[in-house]
Amino acid sequence: TGSKCQALVEKFPSMKVIVKDTAREVVQECGITYCMLSTPEASKAVFEGDDGVLAGVTEGKSIVDCATLAELDMQRMSEAVMAKAGRFLEAPVSGSKGPAATGALIFLCAGSEELFSEIVDNGFKAMGKASHFFGA
């Protein structure tokens, strides 16, 4: 939400925090976008909406989805991103709000091994205590 984003801006005034209005704009701004939504319905709406994640994917963009979704949902999302020349990493987490707040999530990953290798030592370590790659 806008208020949560503004809270981050205020909490980290020395950091470069850019707030965008839509998921599409976030993907367009970033090389790697992490999505971590609470339900399959929320994930689908944010991913597939007119101003959603997929709408912002172009060649070279990378999407890391950390929701716990059905295998078919992740396959559909991965294929859609790759069809637009992007990269996709399925990275559901073990843990909830408590582990997330303390950086103790565990990421269980599949998809782009190249993308996993790029983010394992920075993105995942910032949010979790472990990450594992299980294959494409």
mmCIF file of N, CA and C in Angstrom, residues 63-111:
data_model
loop_
_atom_site.group_PDB
_atom_site.id
_atom_site.type_symbol
_atom_site.label_atom_id
_atom_site.label_comp_id
_atom_site.label_asym_id
_atom_site.label_seq_id
_atom_site.Cartn_x
_atom_site.Cartn_y
_atom_site.Cartn_z
ATOM 1 N N ILE A 63 11.979 -11.824 -12.465
ATOM 2 C CA ILE A 63 10.914 -11.889 -11.474
ATOM 3 C C ILE A 63 11.215 -13.037 -10.522
ATOM 4 N N VAL A 64 11.189 -12.750 -9.219
ATOM 5 C CA VAL A 64 11.367 -13.757 -8.173
ATOM 6 C C VAL A 64 10.065 -13.795 -7.392
ATOM 7 N N ASP A 65 9.312 -14.892 -7.522
ATOM 8 C CA ASP A 65 8.029 -14.990 -6.829
ATOM 9 C C ASP A 65 8.179 -15.851 -5.591
ATOM 10 N N CYS A 66 7.928 -15.268 -4.439
ATOM 11 C CA CYS A 66 8.141 -15.936 -3.148
ATOM 12 C C CYS A 66 6.850 -16.423 -2.507
ATOM 13 N N ALA A 67 5.766 -16.401 -3.242
ATOM 14 C CA ALA A 67 4.498 -16.909 -2.707
ATOM 15 C C ALA A 67 4.507 -18.436 -2.735
ATOM 16 N N THR A 68 3.667 -19.031 -1.926
ATOM 17 C CA THR A 68 3.478 -20.478 -1.953
ATOM 18 C C THR A 68 2.260 -20.744 -2.825
ATOM 19 N N LEU A 69 2.515 -21.138 -4.077
ATOM 20 C CA LEU A 69 1.454 -21.336 -5.058
ATOM 21 C C LEU A 69 1.476 -22.765 -5.575
ATOM 22 N N ALA A 70 0.410 -23.143 -6.255
ATOM 23 C CA ALA A 70 0.356 -24.451 -6.899
ATOM 24 C C ALA A 70 1.391 -24.523 -8.012
ATOM 25 N N GLU A 71 1.876 -25.725 -8.263
ATOM 26 C CA GLU A 71 2.887 -25.932 -9.296
ATOM 27 C C GLU A 71 2.432 -25.385 -10.654
ATOM 28 N N LEU A 72 1.182 -25.618 -11.014
ATOM 29 C CA LEU A 72 0.681 -25.132 -12.304
ATOM 30 C C LEU A 72 0.675 -23.608 -12.378
ATOM 31 N N ASP A 73 0.388 -22.944 -11.265
ATOM 32 C CA ASP A 73 0.418 -21.474 -11.242
ATOM 33 C C ASP A 73 1.836 -20.970 -11.488
ATOM 34 N N MET A 74 2.804 -21.570 -10.816
ATOM 35 C CA MET A 74 4.203 -21.158 -11.002
ATOM 36 C C MET A 74 4.668 -21.442 -12.428
ATOM 37 N N GLN A 75 4.277 -22.559 -12.992
ATOM 38 C CA GLN A 75 4.656 -22.879 -14.371
ATOM 39 C C GLN A 75 4.061 -21.864 -15.335
ATOM 40 N N ARG A 76 2.796 -21.505 -15.132
ATOM 41 C CA ARG A 76 2.128 -20.523 -15.989
ATOM 42 C C ARG A 76 2.852 -19.172 -15.912
ATOM 43 N N MET A 77 3.189 -18.760 -14.700
ATOM 44 C CA MET A 77 3.872 -17.481 -14.519
ATOM 45 C C MET A 77 5.255 -17.509 -15.156
ATOM 46 N N SER A 78 5.980 -18.592 -14.935
ATOM 47 C CA SER A 78 7.320 -18.728 -15.500
ATOM 48 C C SER A 78 7.272 -18.664 -17.026
ATOM 49 N N GLU A 79 6.373 -19.411 -17.628
ATOM 50 C CA GLU A 79 6.250 -19.416 -19.090
ATOM 51 C C GLU A 79 5.895 -18.034 -19.618
ATOM 52 N N ALA A 80 5.022 -17.318 -18.923
ATOM 53 C CA ALA A 80 4.621 -15.984 -19.365
ATOM 54 C C ALA A 80 5.802 -15.009 -19.323
ATOM 55 N N VAL A 81 6.596 -15.079 -18.267
ATOM 56 C CA VAL A 81 7.764 -14.195 -18.147
ATOM 57 C C VAL A 81 8.808 -14.557 -19.218
ATOM 58 N N MET A 82 9.076 -15.831 -19.381
ATOM 59 C CA MET A 82 10.074 -16.253 -20.368
ATOM 60 C C MET A 82 9.628 -15.951 -21.798
ATOM 61 N N ALA A 83 8.324 -15.964 -22.055
ATOM 62 C CA ALA A 83 7.810 -15.619 -23.383
ATOM 63 C C ALA A 83 8.106 -14.157 -23.730
ATOM 64 N N LYS A 84 8.329 -13.340 -22.708
ATOM 65 C CA LYS A 84 8.664 -11.927 -22.916
ATOM 66 C C LYS A 84 10.160 -11.687 -22.750
ATOM 67 N N ALA A 85 10.954 -12.782 -22.812
ATOM 68 C CA ALA A 85 12.412 -12.742 -22.720
ATOM 69 C C ALA A 85 12.913 -12.325 -21.335
ATOM 70 N N GLY A 86 12.102 -12.581 -20.314
ATOM 71 C CA GLY A 86 12.529 -12.336 -18.946
ATOM 72 C C GLY A 86 12.979 -13.628 -18.285
ATOM 73 N N ARG A 87 13.400 -13.507 -17.023
ATOM 74 C CA ARG A 87 13.807 -14.676 -16.234
ATOM 75 C C ARG A 87 12.875 -14.799 -15.039
ATOM 76 N N PHE A 88 12.647 -16.049 -14.616
ATOM 77 C CA PHE A 88 11.709 -16.301 -13.525
ATOM 78 C C PHE A 88 12.313 -17.284 -12.542
ATOM 79 N N LEU A 89 12.154 -16.971 -11.254
ATOM 80 C CA LEU A 89 12.587 -17.882 -10.204
ATOM 81 C C LEU A 89 11.450 -18.062 -9.221
ATOM 82 N N GLU A 90 11.039 -19.307 -9.058
ATOM 83 C CA GLU A 90 10.062 -19.676 -8.050
ATOM 84 C C GLU A 90 10.830 -19.799 -6.741
ATOM 85 N N ALA A 91 10.414 -19.057 -5.718
ATOM 86 C CA ALA A 91 11.170 -19.045 -4.461
ATOM 87 C C ALA A 91 10.242 -18.970 -3.252
ATOM 88 N N PRO A 92 9.320 -19.932 -3.121
ATOM 89 C CA PRO A 92 8.440 -19.890 -1.952
ATOM 90 C C PRO A 92 9.252 -19.965 -0.662
ATOM 91 N N VAL A 93 8.707 -19.377 0.380
ATOM 92 C CA VAL A 93 9.433 -19.308 1.644
ATOM 93 C C VAL A 93 8.832 -20.225 2.690
ATOM 94 N N SER A 94 9.693 -20.665 3.566
ATOM 95 C CA SER A 94 9.279 -21.329 4.788
ATOM 96 C C SER A 94 9.437 -20.287 5.878
ATOM 97 N N GLY A 95 8.334 -19.919 6.484
ATOM 98 C CA GLY A 95 8.345 -18.862 7.486
ATOM 99 C C GLY A 95 7.225 -17.885 7.215
ATOM 100 N N SER A 96 6.911 -17.066 8.191
ATOM 101 C CA SER A 96 5.844 -16.083 8.034
ATOM 102 C C SER A 96 6.314 -14.736 8.557
ATOM 103 N N LYS A 97 5.429 -13.968 9.169
ATOM 104 C CA LYS A 97 5.767 -12.596 9.564
ATOM 105 C C LYS A 97 6.920 -12.524 10.567
ATOM 106 N N GLY A 98 6.938 -13.399 11.553
ATOM 107 C CA GLY A 98 8.022 -13.377 12.541
ATOM 108 C C GLY A 98 9.380 -13.614 11.907
ATOM 109 N N PRO A 99 9.571 -14.724 11.196
ATOM 110 C CA PRO A 99 10.853 -14.952 10.525
ATOM 111 C C PRO A 99 11.186 -13.879 9.486
ATOM 112 N N ALA A 100 10.174 -13.356 8.817
ATOM 113 C CA ALA A 100 10.437 -12.301 7.834
ATOM 114 C C ALA A 100 10.996 -11.056 8.523
ATOM 115 N N ALA A 101 10.441 -10.705 9.651
ATOM 116 C CA ALA A 101 10.887 -9.508 10.380
ATOM 117 C C ALA A 101 12.306 -9.649 10.912
ATOM 118 N N THR A 102 12.722 -10.881 11.170
ATOM 119 C CA THR A 102 14.065 -11.099 11.725
ATOM 120 C C THR A 102 15.063 -11.624 10.691
ATOM 121 N N GLY A 103 14.659 -11.657 9.422
ATOM 122 C CA GLY A 103 15.564 -12.134 8.371
ATOM 123 C C GLY A 103 15.850 -13.613 8.471
ATOM 124 N N ALA A 104 14.859 -14.399 8.884
ATOM 125 C CA ALA A 104 15.071 -15.831 9.098
ATOM 126 C C ALA A 104 14.244 -16.710 8.165
ATOM 127 N N LEU A 105 13.826 -16.173 7.024
ATOM 128 C CA LEU A 105 13.085 -16.979 6.063
ATOM 129 C C LEU A 105 13.998 -18.031 5.425
ATOM 130 N N ILE A 106 13.391 -19.089 4.896
ATOM 131 C CA ILE A 106 14.121 -20.099 4.127
ATOM 132 C C ILE A 106 13.482 -20.128 2.744
ATOM 133 N N PHE A 107 14.292 -19.933 1.709
ATOM 134 C CA PHE A 107 13.812 -19.897 0.329
ATOM 135 C C PHE A 107 14.047 -21.250 -0.334
ATOM 136 N N LEU A 108 12.991 -21.788 -0.951
ATOM 137 C CA LEU A 108 13.034 -23.084 -1.628
ATOM 138 C C LEU A 108 12.797 -22.813 -3.111
ATOM 139 N N CYS A 109 13.862 -22.868 -3.922
ATOM 140 C CA CYS A 109 13.832 -22.288 -5.260
ATOM 141 C C CYS A 109 13.887 -23.293 -6.403
ATOM 142 N N ALA A 110 13.279 -22.878 -7.513
ATOM 143 C CA ALA A 110 13.343 -23.617 -8.775
ATOM 144 C C ALA A 110 13.169 -22.611 -9.901
ATOM 145 N N GLY A 111 13.689 -22.961 -11.069
ATOM 146 C CA GLY A 111 13.563 -22.070 -12.221
ATOM 147 C C GLY A 111 14.929 -21.702 -12.755
#
